CSV table of C-alpha atoms and ligand atoms in Angstrom, one decimal:
chain,number,residue,atom,x,y,z
A,1342,MET,CA,123.6,89.4,126.8
A,1343,ALA,CA,127.0,88.1,125.8
A,1344,GLY,CA,129.5,87.5,128.6
A,1345,ALA,CA,132.1,85.1,129.8
A,1346,ALA,CA,134.7,84.1,127.3
A,1347,SER,CA,135.3,80.3,126.7
A,1348,SER,CA,138.5,78.7,125.3
A,1349,PRO,CA,138.7,79.4,121.6
A,1350,PRO,CA,138.9,76.0,119.9
A,1351,GLY,CA,138.8,77.5,116.4
A,1352,GLY,CA,141.2,80.3,117.3
A,1353,ARG,CA,138.1,82.6,117.7
A,1354,ARG,CA,137.0,84.2,120.9
A,1355,ARG,CA,133.6,82.9,121.8
A,1356,LEU,CA,131.4,84.6,124.3
A,1357,ARG,CA,128.8,82.6,126.2
A,1358,LEU,CA,125.5,84.0,127.3
A,1359,ARG,CA,125.6,85.8,130.6
A,1360,ASP,CA,122.2,86.1,132.2
A,1361,ASP,CA,123.3,88.4,135.0
A,1362,GLY,CA,121.7,85.9,137.5
A,1363,VAL,CA,118.3,86.3,136.0
A,1364,ARG,CA,117.3,83.0,134.5
A,1365,SER,CA,114.4,82.9,132.1
A,1366,ASP,CA,113.0,80.3,129.7
A,1367,THR,CA,114.7,82.1,126.9
A,1368,SER,CA,118.1,82.2,128.7
A,1369,ALA,CA,117.8,78.5,129.6
A,1370,GLU,CA,117.1,77.5,126.0
A,1371,GLN,CA,120.0,79.6,124.8
A,1372,SER,CA,122.4,78.0,127.4
A,1373,LYS,CA,121.2,74.6,126.3
A,1374,VAL,CA,122.1,75.3,122.7
A,1375,GLU,CA,125.5,76.7,123.6
A,1376,ASP,CA,126.2,73.6,125.6
A,1377,ILE,CA,125.4,71.4,122.6
A,1378,VAL,CA,127.4,73.5,120.2
A,1379,GLN,CA,130.4,73.5,122.7
A,1380,GLU,CA,130.2,69.7,122.8
A,1381,VAL,CA,130.3,69.5,119.0
A,1382,TYR,CA,133.3,71.9,118.8
A,1383,ASN,CA,135.1,70.1,121.6
A,1384,THR,CA,134.6,66.7,120.0
A,1385,PHE,CA,135.9,67.9,116.7
A,1386,THR,CA,138.9,69.9,117.9
A,1387,ALA,CA,140.0,67.0,120.2
A,1388,ASN,CA,141.1,65.1,117.1
A,1389,HIS,CA,141.3,67.7,114.3
A,1390,HIS,CA,142.3,71.1,113.4
A,1391,ILE,CA,139.6,73.5,112.2
A,1392,SER,CA,141.4,73.7,108.8
A,1393,GLN,CA,140.5,70.0,108.3
A,1394,LEU,CA,136.7,70.7,108.2
A,1395,VAL,CA,135.0,69.0,105.3
A,1396,LEU,CA,131.8,69.7,103.4
A,1397,HIS,CA,130.3,66.2,102.8
A,1398,ARG,CA,129.6,67.0,99.2
A,1399,GLU,CA,128.9,63.5,97.9
A,1400,LYS,CA,126.5,62.7,100.8
A,1401,HIS,CA,124.6,66.0,100.1
A,1402,LEU,CA,124.5,65.3,96.4
A,1403,HIS,CA,123.0,61.8,97.0
A,1404,TYR,CA,120.4,63.2,99.3
A,1405,LEU,CA,119.5,66.0,96.9
A,1406,LYS,CA,119.3,63.9,93.7
A,1407,ARG,CA,117.1,61.3,95.4
A,1408,GLY,CA,114.8,64.1,96.6
A,1409,LEU,CA,114.2,65.3,93.1
A,1410,ARG,CA,112.7,62.0,92.2
A,1411,GLN,CA,111.2,60.6,95.4
A,1412,LEU,CA,110.1,62.1,98.7
A,1413,THR,CA,109.3,60.4,102.0
A,1414,GLU,CA,105.9,60.7,103.7
A,1415,ALA,CA,107.4,63.5,105.9
A,1416,TYR,CA,107.0,65.8,102.9
A,1417,GLU,CA,103.2,65.3,102.7
A,1418,CYS,CA,102.8,68.6,104.6
A,1419,LEU,CA,104.7,70.4,101.8
A,1420,ASP,CA,102.2,69.3,99.2
A,1421,ALA,CA,101.4,73.0,98.6
A,1422,SER,CA,105.1,73.9,98.3
A,1423,ARG,CA,106.3,71.6,95.5
A,1424,PRO,CA,107.9,74.4,93.3
A,1425,TRP,CA,109.9,75.3,96.5
A,1426,LEU,CA,111.2,71.7,96.7
A,1427,CYS,CA,112.3,72.0,93.1
A,1428,TYR,CA,114.0,75.3,93.7
A,1429,TRP,CA,115.7,74.3,97.0
A,1430,ILE,CA,117.1,71.2,95.4
A,1431,LEU,CA,118.2,72.7,92.1
A,1432,HIS,CA,119.8,75.7,93.8
A,1433,SER,CA,121.7,73.4,96.2
A,1434,LEU,CA,122.9,71.3,93.2
A,1435,GLU,CA,124.1,74.4,91.3
A,1436,LEU,CA,126.0,75.6,94.4
A,1437,LEU,CA,127.7,72.2,94.6
A,1438,GLU,CA,128.5,72.5,90.9
A,1439,GLU,CA,126.5,69.4,90.0
A,1440,PRO,CA,125.2,69.4,86.4
A,1441,LEU,CA,121.5,68.5,85.9
A,1442,PRO,CA,120.9,65.7,83.3
A,1443,GLU,CA,118.8,67.1,80.4
A,1444,SER,CA,116.0,64.6,81.0
A,1445,VAL,CA,115.7,65.6,84.7
A,1446,ALA,CA,115.7,69.3,83.7
A,1447,SER,CA,112.9,68.7,81.2
A,1448,ASP,CA,110.8,66.7,83.7
A,1449,VAL,CA,111.1,69.6,86.2
A,1450,CYS,CA,110.0,72.1,83.4
A,1451,GLN,CA,107.0,69.9,82.6
A,1452,PHE,CA,106.1,69.5,86.3
A,1453,LEU,CA,106.3,73.3,86.9
A,1454,SER,CA,104.2,74.0,83.8
A,1455,HIS,CA,101.4,71.9,85.4
A,1456,CYS,CA,101.7,74.1,88.5
A,1457,GLN,CA,101.2,77.2,86.4
A,1458,SER,CA,97.7,78.6,86.8
A,1459,PRO,CA,95.5,79.7,83.8
A,1460,GLN,CA,95.1,83.0,85.8
A,1461,GLY,CA,98.9,83.5,85.8
A,1462,GLY,CA,101.4,82.7,88.5
A,1463,PHE,CA,102.2,79.3,90.0
A,1464,GLY,CA,100.4,77.2,92.6
A,1465,GLY,CA,102.0,74.9,95.2
A,1466,GLY,CA,101.2,71.9,93.0
A,1467,PRO,CA,99.2,71.0,89.8
A,1468,GLY,CA,95.7,72.4,89.9
A,1469,GLN,CA,96.3,74.5,93.1
A,1470,HIS,CA,95.5,78.2,93.3
A,1471,PRO,CA,98.3,80.5,92.4
A,1472,HIS,CA,100.3,82.0,95.2
A,1473,LEU,CA,103.3,84.4,95.2
A,1474,ALA,CA,105.7,82.2,97.2
A,1475,PRO,CA,105.6,79.2,94.8
A,1476,THR,CA,105.5,81.6,91.9
A,1477,TYR,CA,108.9,83.0,93.1
A,1478,ALA,CA,110.2,79.5,93.7
A,1479,ALA,CA,109.1,78.2,90.2
A,1480,VAL,CA,110.6,81.2,88.4
A,1481,ASN,CA,113.9,80.8,90.2
A,1482,ALA,CA,113.9,77.0,89.5
A,1483,LEU,CA,113.2,77.7,85.8
A,1484,CYS,CA,116.0,80.3,85.6
A,1485,ILE,CA,118.4,77.8,87.2
A,1486,ILE,CA,117.5,75.3,84.5
A,1487,GLY,CA,118.0,78.2,82.0
A,1488,THR,CA,117.0,76.4,78.8
A,1489,GLU,CA,114.6,77.6,76.1
A,1490,GLU,CA,112.1,75.0,77.3
A,1491,ALA,CA,112.4,76.4,80.9
A,1492,PHE,CA,112.0,80.0,79.9
A,1493,ASN,CA,109.1,79.2,77.6
A,1494,VAL,CA,107.1,77.7,80.6
A,1495,ILE,CA,106.6,81.2,82.0
A,1496,ASN,CA,103.4,82.9,80.6
A,1497,ARG,CA,104.6,86.5,81.1
A,1498,GLU,CA,101.3,88.1,80.0
A,1499,LYS,CA,99.3,86.1,82.6
A,1500,LEU,CA,102.0,86.5,85.2
A,1501,LEU,CA,101.9,90.3,84.9
A,1502,GLU,CA,98.1,90.2,85.2
A,1503,TYR,CA,98.4,88.0,88.2
A,1504,LEU,CA,100.9,90.3,89.9
A,1505,ASN,CA,98.7,93.3,89.2
A,1506,SER,CA,95.6,91.6,90.6
A,1507,LEU,CA,97.5,91.3,94.0
A,1508,LYS,CA,98.7,94.9,94.1
A,1509,GLN,CA,97.1,97.0,96.9
A,1510,PRO,CA,96.4,100.8,96.8
A,1511,ASP,CA,99.1,101.4,99.5
A,1512,GLY,CA,101.9,99.8,97.4
A,1513,SER,CA,101.9,96.4,99.1
A,1514,PHE,CA,101.0,93.0,97.6
A,1515,LEU,CA,98.8,90.2,98.8
A,1516,MET,CA,100.5,86.8,99.0
A,1517,HIS,CA,97.5,85.4,97.1
A,1518,ALA,CA,93.9,86.3,96.2
A,1519,ASP,CA,92.1,87.2,99.5
A,1520,GLY,CA,95.3,86.4,101.3
A,1521,GLU,CA,97.6,88.2,103.7
A,1522,VAL,CA,99.9,91.1,103.0
A,1523,ASP,CA,103.5,91.1,104.1
A,1524,VAL,CA,106.9,92.1,102.8
A,1525,ARG,CA,107.6,88.6,101.4
A,1526,SER,CA,105.1,89.3,98.6
A,1527,ALA,CA,106.8,92.6,97.6
A,1528,TYR,CA,110.1,90.7,97.2
A,1529,CYS,CA,108.5,87.7,95.4
A,1530,ALA,CA,106.7,90.1,93.0
A,1531,ALA,CA,109.8,92.3,92.4
A,1532,SER,CA,112.1,89.2,92.0
A,1533,VAL,CA,110.0,87.5,89.3
A,1534,ALA,CA,109.1,90.8,87.5
A,1535,SER,CA,112.8,91.8,87.3
A,1536,LEU,CA,114.0,88.4,86.1
A,1537,THR,CA,111.3,88.3,83.4
A,1538,ASN,CA,111.6,92.0,82.2
A,1539,MET,CA,108.3,93.2,83.6
A,1540,LEU,CA,109.5,95.7,86.2
A,1541,THR,CA,106.9,98.3,85.2
A,1542,PRO,CA,106.9,101.5,87.3
A,1543,THR,CA,103.1,101.3,87.5
A,1544,LEU,CA,103.1,97.8,89.0
A,1545,PHE,CA,105.5,98.9,91.8
A,1546,ALA,CA,104.2,102.4,92.4
A,1547,GLY,CA,104.3,103.0,96.2
A,1548,THR,CA,105.9,99.6,96.9
A,1549,ALA,CA,109.3,100.9,98.0
A,1550,GLU,CA,107.7,103.5,100.3
A,1551,TRP,CA,105.5,100.7,101.9
A,1552,ILE,CA,108.5,98.5,102.5
A,1553,ALA,CA,110.4,101.4,104.1
A,1554,ARG,CA,107.5,101.7,106.6
A,1555,CYS,CA,108.2,98.1,107.7
A,1556,GLN,CA,111.6,99.1,109.2
A,1557,ASN,CA,111.0,99.5,112.9
A,1558,TRP,CA,112.7,100.9,115.9
A,1559,GLU,CA,115.1,97.9,116.1
A,1560,GLY,CA,116.6,98.8,112.7
A,1561,GLY,CA,115.5,95.6,111.1
A,1562,ILE,CA,112.4,95.0,109.0
A,1563,GLY,CA,109.1,93.4,110.1
A,1564,GLY,CA,106.5,91.6,108.1
A,1565,VAL,CA,104.2,94.7,108.0
A,1566,PRO,CA,104.6,98.2,109.5
A,1567,GLY,CA,104.9,98.1,113.3
A,1568,MET,CA,105.8,94.4,113.6
A,1569,GLU,CA,108.9,92.8,115.2
A,1570,ALA,CA,112.0,92.8,113.0
A,1571,HIS,CA,112.9,89.4,111.5
A,1572,GLY,CA,115.7,88.2,109.2
A,1573,GLY,CA,113.3,86.6,106.7
A,1574,TYR,CA,111.4,89.8,106.3
A,1575,SER,CA,114.5,92.0,106.5
A,1576,PHE,CA,116.1,90.1,103.6
A,1577,CYS,CA,112.9,90.3,101.5
A,1578,GLY,CA,112.5,94.1,102.2
A,1579,MET,CA,116.1,95.0,101.5
A,1580,ALA,CA,116.3,92.7,98.4
A,1581,ALA,CA,113.1,94.2,97.0
A,1582,LEU,CA,114.4,97.7,97.5
A,1583,VAL,CA,117.6,96.8,95.8
A,1584,ILE,CA,115.6,95.6,92.8
A,1585,LEU,CA,113.5,98.7,92.8
A,1586,LYS,CA,116.7,100.8,93.3
A,1587,LYS,CA,115.2,102.5,96.4
A,1588,GLU,CA,117.5,101.3,99.1
A,1589,HIS,CA,118.1,104.9,100.2
A,1590,LEU,CA,114.5,104.9,101.7
A,1591,LEU,CA,115.8,102.7,104.6
A,1592,ASN,CA,118.0,103.8,107.4
A,1593,LEU,CA,120.8,101.6,106.1
A,1594,ARG,CA,123.2,102.1,109.1
A,1595,ARG,CA,120.5,101.1,111.5
A,1596,LEU,CA,119.7,98.0,109.5
A,1597,LEU,CA,123.4,97.2,109.4
A,1598,ARG,CA,123.6,97.5,113.2
A,1599,TRP,CA,120.6,95.2,113.6
A,1600,ALA,CA,121.7,92.6,111.1
A,1601,THR,CA,125.3,92.3,112.4
A,1602,GLY,CA,124.0,92.0,115.9
A,1603,ARG,CA,122.1,88.8,114.9
A,1604,GLN,CA,125.4,86.8,114.5
A,1605,MET,CA,125.7,84.7,117.6
A,1606,SER,CA,128.9,85.4,119.5
A,1607,PHE,CA,129.3,81.8,120.7
A,1608,GLU,CA,127.7,79.7,117.9
A,1609,GLY,CA,128.9,81.8,114.9
A,1610,GLY,CA,125.6,81.3,113.1
A,1611,PHE,CA,122.8,83.8,113.0
A,1612,GLN,CA,119.5,84.1,114.9
A,1613,GLY,CA,116.3,85.3,113.1
A,1614,ARG,CA,115.4,87.9,115.7
A,1615,CYS,CA,116.5,89.3,119.0
A,1616,ASN,CA,116.7,86.8,121.9
A,1617,LYS,CA,116.0,83.8,119.7
A,1618,LEU,CA,118.1,80.8,118.9
A,1619,VAL,CA,120.7,80.3,116.1
A,1620,ASP,CA,119.3,78.5,113.0
A,1621,GLY,CA,121.2,77.4,109.9
A,1622,CYS,CA,118.7,78.9,107.5
A,1623,TYR,CA,119.5,82.4,108.7
A,1624,SER,CA,123.0,81.9,107.3
A,1625,PHE,CA,121.3,83.1,104.1
A,1626,TRP,CA,118.4,85.3,105.3
A,1627,GLN,CA,120.5,87.3,107.7
A,1628,ALA,CA,124.0,87.0,106.3
A,1629,GLY,CA,122.5,87.7,102.8
A,1630,LEU,CA,121.7,91.2,104.1
A,1631,LEU,CA,125.3,92.1,104.4
A,1632,PRO,CA,126.2,91.9,100.7
A,1633,LEU,CA,123.1,93.9,99.9
A,1634,LEU,CA,124.0,96.5,102.5
A,1635,HIS,CA,127.6,96.6,101.3
A,1636,HIS,CA,126.4,97.4,97.8
A,1637,ALA,CA,124.0,100.1,99.0
A,1638,LEU,CA,126.4,101.8,101.4
A,1639,TYR,CA,129.2,101.7,98.8
A,1640,ALA,CA,126.9,103.4,96.3
A,1641,GLN,CA,126.3,106.1,99.0
A,1642,GLY,CA,130.1,106.5,99.3
A,1643,ASP,CA,130.2,105.3,103.0
A,1644,GLU,CA,133.8,105.8,104.1
A,1645,ALA,CA,133.7,103.3,107.0
A,1646,LEU,CA,133.0,100.4,104.6
A,1647,SER,CA,135.5,97.5,104.8
A,1648,MET,CA,136.8,96.4,101.4
A,1649,LYS,CA,138.3,93.2,102.9
A,1650,GLY,CA,135.1,91.3,103.5
A,1651,TRP,CA,131.4,91.5,104.4
A,1652,MET,CA,130.6,93.1,107.7
A,1653,PHE,CA,130.2,89.8,109.6
A,1654,ASP,CA,132.5,87.1,110.7
A,1655,GLN,CA,132.6,84.9,107.6
A,1656,LEU,CA,134.8,82.2,109.1
A,1657,ALA,CA,132.6,81.9,112.2
A,1658,LEU,CA,129.6,81.3,110.0
A,1659,GLN,CA,131.4,78.7,107.9
A,1660,GLU,CA,132.5,77.0,111.1
A,1661,TYR,CA,128.9,76.8,112.4
A,1662,ILE,CA,127.5,75.5,109.1
A,1663,LEU,CA,130.3,72.9,108.6
A,1664,LEU,CA,130.4,71.7,112.1
A,1665,CYS,CA,126.8,72.0,113.4
A,1666,CYS,CA,124.5,71.9,110.4
A,1667,GLN,CA,125.7,68.9,108.4
A,1668,CYS,CA,123.8,65.6,108.7
A,1669,PRO,CA,126.3,62.8,108.3
A,1670,ALA,CA,123.9,61.0,106.0
A,1671,GLY,CA,123.7,64.1,103.7
A,1672,GLY,CA,121.6,67.2,103.8
A,1673,LEU,CA,121.9,70.2,106.2
A,1674,LEU,CA,119.9,71.4,109.2
A,1675,ASP,CA,118.9,74.1,111.6
A,1676,LYS,CA,121.1,73.2,114.6
A,1677,PRO,CA,122.5,70.0,116.1
A,1678,GLY,CA,119.7,67.6,117.1
A,1679,LYS,CA,117.3,68.7,114.4
A,1680,SER,CA,116.4,66.7,111.2
A,1681,ARG,CA,117.8,67.5,107.8
A,1682,ASP,CA,115.4,69.0,105.2
A,1683,PHE,CA,115.6,70.5,101.7
A,1684,TYR,CA,114.9,74.1,103.0
A,1685,HIS,CA,117.7,74.1,105.4
A,1686,THR,CA,120.0,72.3,102.9
A,1687,CYS,CA,119.4,75.1,100.4
A,1688,TYR,CA,119.8,78.0,102.8
A,1689,CYS,CA,122.8,76.6,104.8
A,1690,LEU,CA,124.6,76.0,101.5
A,1691,SER,CA,123.6,79.5,100.2
A,1692,GLY,CA,124.9,81.1,103.4
A,1693,LEU,CA,128.1,79.0,103.2
A,1694,SER,CA,128.6,80.3,99.7
A,1695,LEU,CA,128.0,84.0,100.7
A,1696,ALA,CA,130.5,83.5,103.6
A,1697,GLN,CA,133.1,82.1,101.1
A,1698,HIS,CA,132.9,84.8,98.4
A,1699,PHE,CA,133.4,88.5,99.0
A,1700,GLY,CA,133.0,90.8,96.0
A,1701,SER,CA,132.8,94.5,95.7
A,1702,GLY,CA,133.6,96.6,92.6
A,1703,ASP,CA,136.8,95.1,91.2
A,1704,ILE,CA,137.8,93.4,94.4
A,1705,GLN,CA,137.0,89.6,94.7
A,1706,ARG,CA,138.1,87.7,97.8
A,1707,GLU,CA,137.5,84.1,98.6
A,1708,VAL,CA,137.9,82.7,102.1
A,1709,VAL,CA,137.2,79.0,102.2
A,1710,LEU,CA,137.3,77.5,105.6
A,1711,GLY,CA,138.5,73.8,105.8
A,1712,VAL,CA,139.7,71.9,102.8
A,1713,PRO,CA,139.8,73.8,99.5
A,1714,GLU,CA,137.2,71.3,98.1
A,1715,ASN,CA,134.6,73.0,100.3
A,1716,ARG,CA,134.4,75.8,97.9
A,1717,LEU,CA,130.9,76.4,96.5
A,1718,GLN,CA,129.7,78.4,93.5
A,1719,PRO,CA,128.9,82.0,94.4
A,1720,THR,CA,125.3,83.0,94.7
A,1721,HIS,CA,123.5,86.2,93.6
A,1722,PRO,CA,122.6,88.0,96.9
A,1723,VAL,CA,119.3,89.3,95.5
A,1724,TYR,CA,117.8,86.3,93.7
A,1725,ASN,CA,119.7,83.5,95.4
A,1726,ILE,CA,120.5,81.7,92.2
A,1727,THR,CA,124.0,81.8,90.7
A,1728,PRO,CA,124.9,85.2,89.2
A,1729,GLU,CA,125.4,83.6,85.8
A,1730,LYS,CA,121.9,82.1,85.8
A,1731,ALA,CA,120.4,85.4,86.9
A,1732,MET,CA,122.2,87.2,84.1
A,1733,ASN,CA,121.2,84.6,81.5
A,1734,ALA,CA,117.5,85.0,82.5
A,1735,VAL,CA,117.6,88.7,82.4
A,1736,LYS,CA,119.4,88.6,78.9
A,1737,HIS,CA,116.8,86.1,77.6
A,1738,PHE,CA,113.7,88.1,78.7
A,1739,LEU,CA,115.2,91.4,77.6
A,1740,GLN,CA,114.7,90.1,74.1
A,1741,GLN,CA,111.0,89.7,74.8
A,1742,PRO,CA,108.5,92.6,74.3
A,1743,VAL,CA,108.0,95.0,77.2
A,1744,LEU,CA,104.4,94.3,78.4
A,1745,SER,CA,102.1,97.0,79.6
A,1746,LEU,CA,99.5,96.8,82.3
A,1747,GLN,CA,95.8,96.9,81.5
A,1748,PRO,CA,94.1,99.4,83.9
A,1749,LYS,CA,92.3,97.5,86.8
A,1750,ALA,CA,88.6,97.1,86.2
A,1751,ALA,CA,86.7,99.5,88.4
A,1752,ALA,CA,84.8,97.9,91.3
A,1753,ILE,CA,81.1,97.7,90.7
B,3087,FPP,C1,109.6,82.9,112.3
B,3087,FPP,O1,109.7,81.6,112.6
B,3087,FPP,C2,109.6,83.1,110.9
B,3087,FPP,C3,108.9,84.1,110.2
B,3087,FPP,C4,108.1,85.0,111.0
B,3087,FPP,C5,109.0,84.3,108.7
B,3087,FPP,C6,110.3,84.0,108.1
B,3087,FPP,C7,110.4,84.5,106.7
B,3087,FPP,C8,111.3,84.0,105.9
B,3087,FPP,C9,112.2,82.9,106.2
B,3087,FPP,C10,111.4,84.6,104.5
B,3087,FPP,C11,110.6,83.8,103.5
B,3087,FPP,C12,110.9,84.3,102.1
B,3087,FPP,C13,110.3,84.2,101.0
B,3087,FPP,C14,110.9,84.6,99.7
B,3087,FPP,C15,108.9,83.6,100.9
B,3087,FPP,P1,110.0,81.0,114.0
B,3087,FPP,O2,109.3,81.8,115.1
B,3087,FPP,O3,109.7,79.6,113.9
B,3087,FPP,O4,111.6,81.2,114.1
B,3087,FPP,P2,112.5,82.1,115.0
B,3087,FPP,O5,112.4,81.7,116.4
B,3087,FPP,O6,113.9,81.8,114.4
B,3087,FPP,O7,112.2,83.5,114.7
B,3088,ZN,ZN1,115.5,77.4,109.9
């Protein structure tokens, strides 16, 4: 529960946790994080004004560019997520407006083509079984590159067959053959199918209704029906419904209430679920829900909608990312004391971008905290690549033939 107000270093009223005298492991952890964040804010504001906050662009670029060529042993555990590493790095670079040399782009295309499975879809590395998560990451990475070579890597016929092989009778998708079902797979499938012009009604029959069943009593969306609401799943569910044009199946106002409640009143960043800690990556997964909700509520003619900004504190989020999530040596992270990594670099920058750019209808409004050079490129709230790259991919694949699904072979 939020409670006692502390001095507002950034001009913002911060509310510290009040545990009403009932201390628990959870409240102790939360207080510890607030103490650390308070220390970071105090140290900064002792010598600077919040308007002097700087995004360490050059340091981040150095970290990202090196990661594209060489990874430390710490990344061994991500050997099944190599297309993700390509996507996290390429998207971070595009947000920072750093062009990709042609030779590097071509090397990434070739690498990803080795990750593509003869069955369709992409695996986590060359020769690995296909899986929907690296498939999503590979398609996004190739759309960011956006060259003929990149688009030609994607075998659309096989990709459609692969997506169809994962489709379940209740409308959901498996993450991989014989794997688990959750709302991530519906988003990954809808995202790659829509970018590559394969959004066939048959493939997604029942999917929107299945996703809507994942919205629970909290108002957020869980991994499967009946599970705890979480920012990662809520983003996937909502974004998939936007792609399928079925957002109205959700109770949007209840989702809005849940999502806005996940912005931490002291730290300014977001938590992933109720009573958990702030984490920089939710700057995208949670804050990304607000542009999607804005769009959906606007379409429904919701009168209470603000046209001045997203329905979260955009400055508070920027403050958290710039002050608490930057590694001085480059790269971004979850919270002070944690190590940098490419996942958090990508999603902290994506969240920073969302918090800087408001756009609805004809109204565009930028609010860049700190020095003007902190400005990032905008990101597409559904695909999380720049809107221009998403549009180019859609235009490119619209020129390709519409593919139809072969009926599934009957079980013997
Ligand atoms: C909880 O982790 C995290 C999850 C249960 C899943 C998160 C899902 C995503 C981030 C979405 C992934 C999206 C795609 C497209 C594959 P935790 O318990 O370590 O963290 P928490 O304490 O912050 O909840
Ligand atoms: Zn995280």
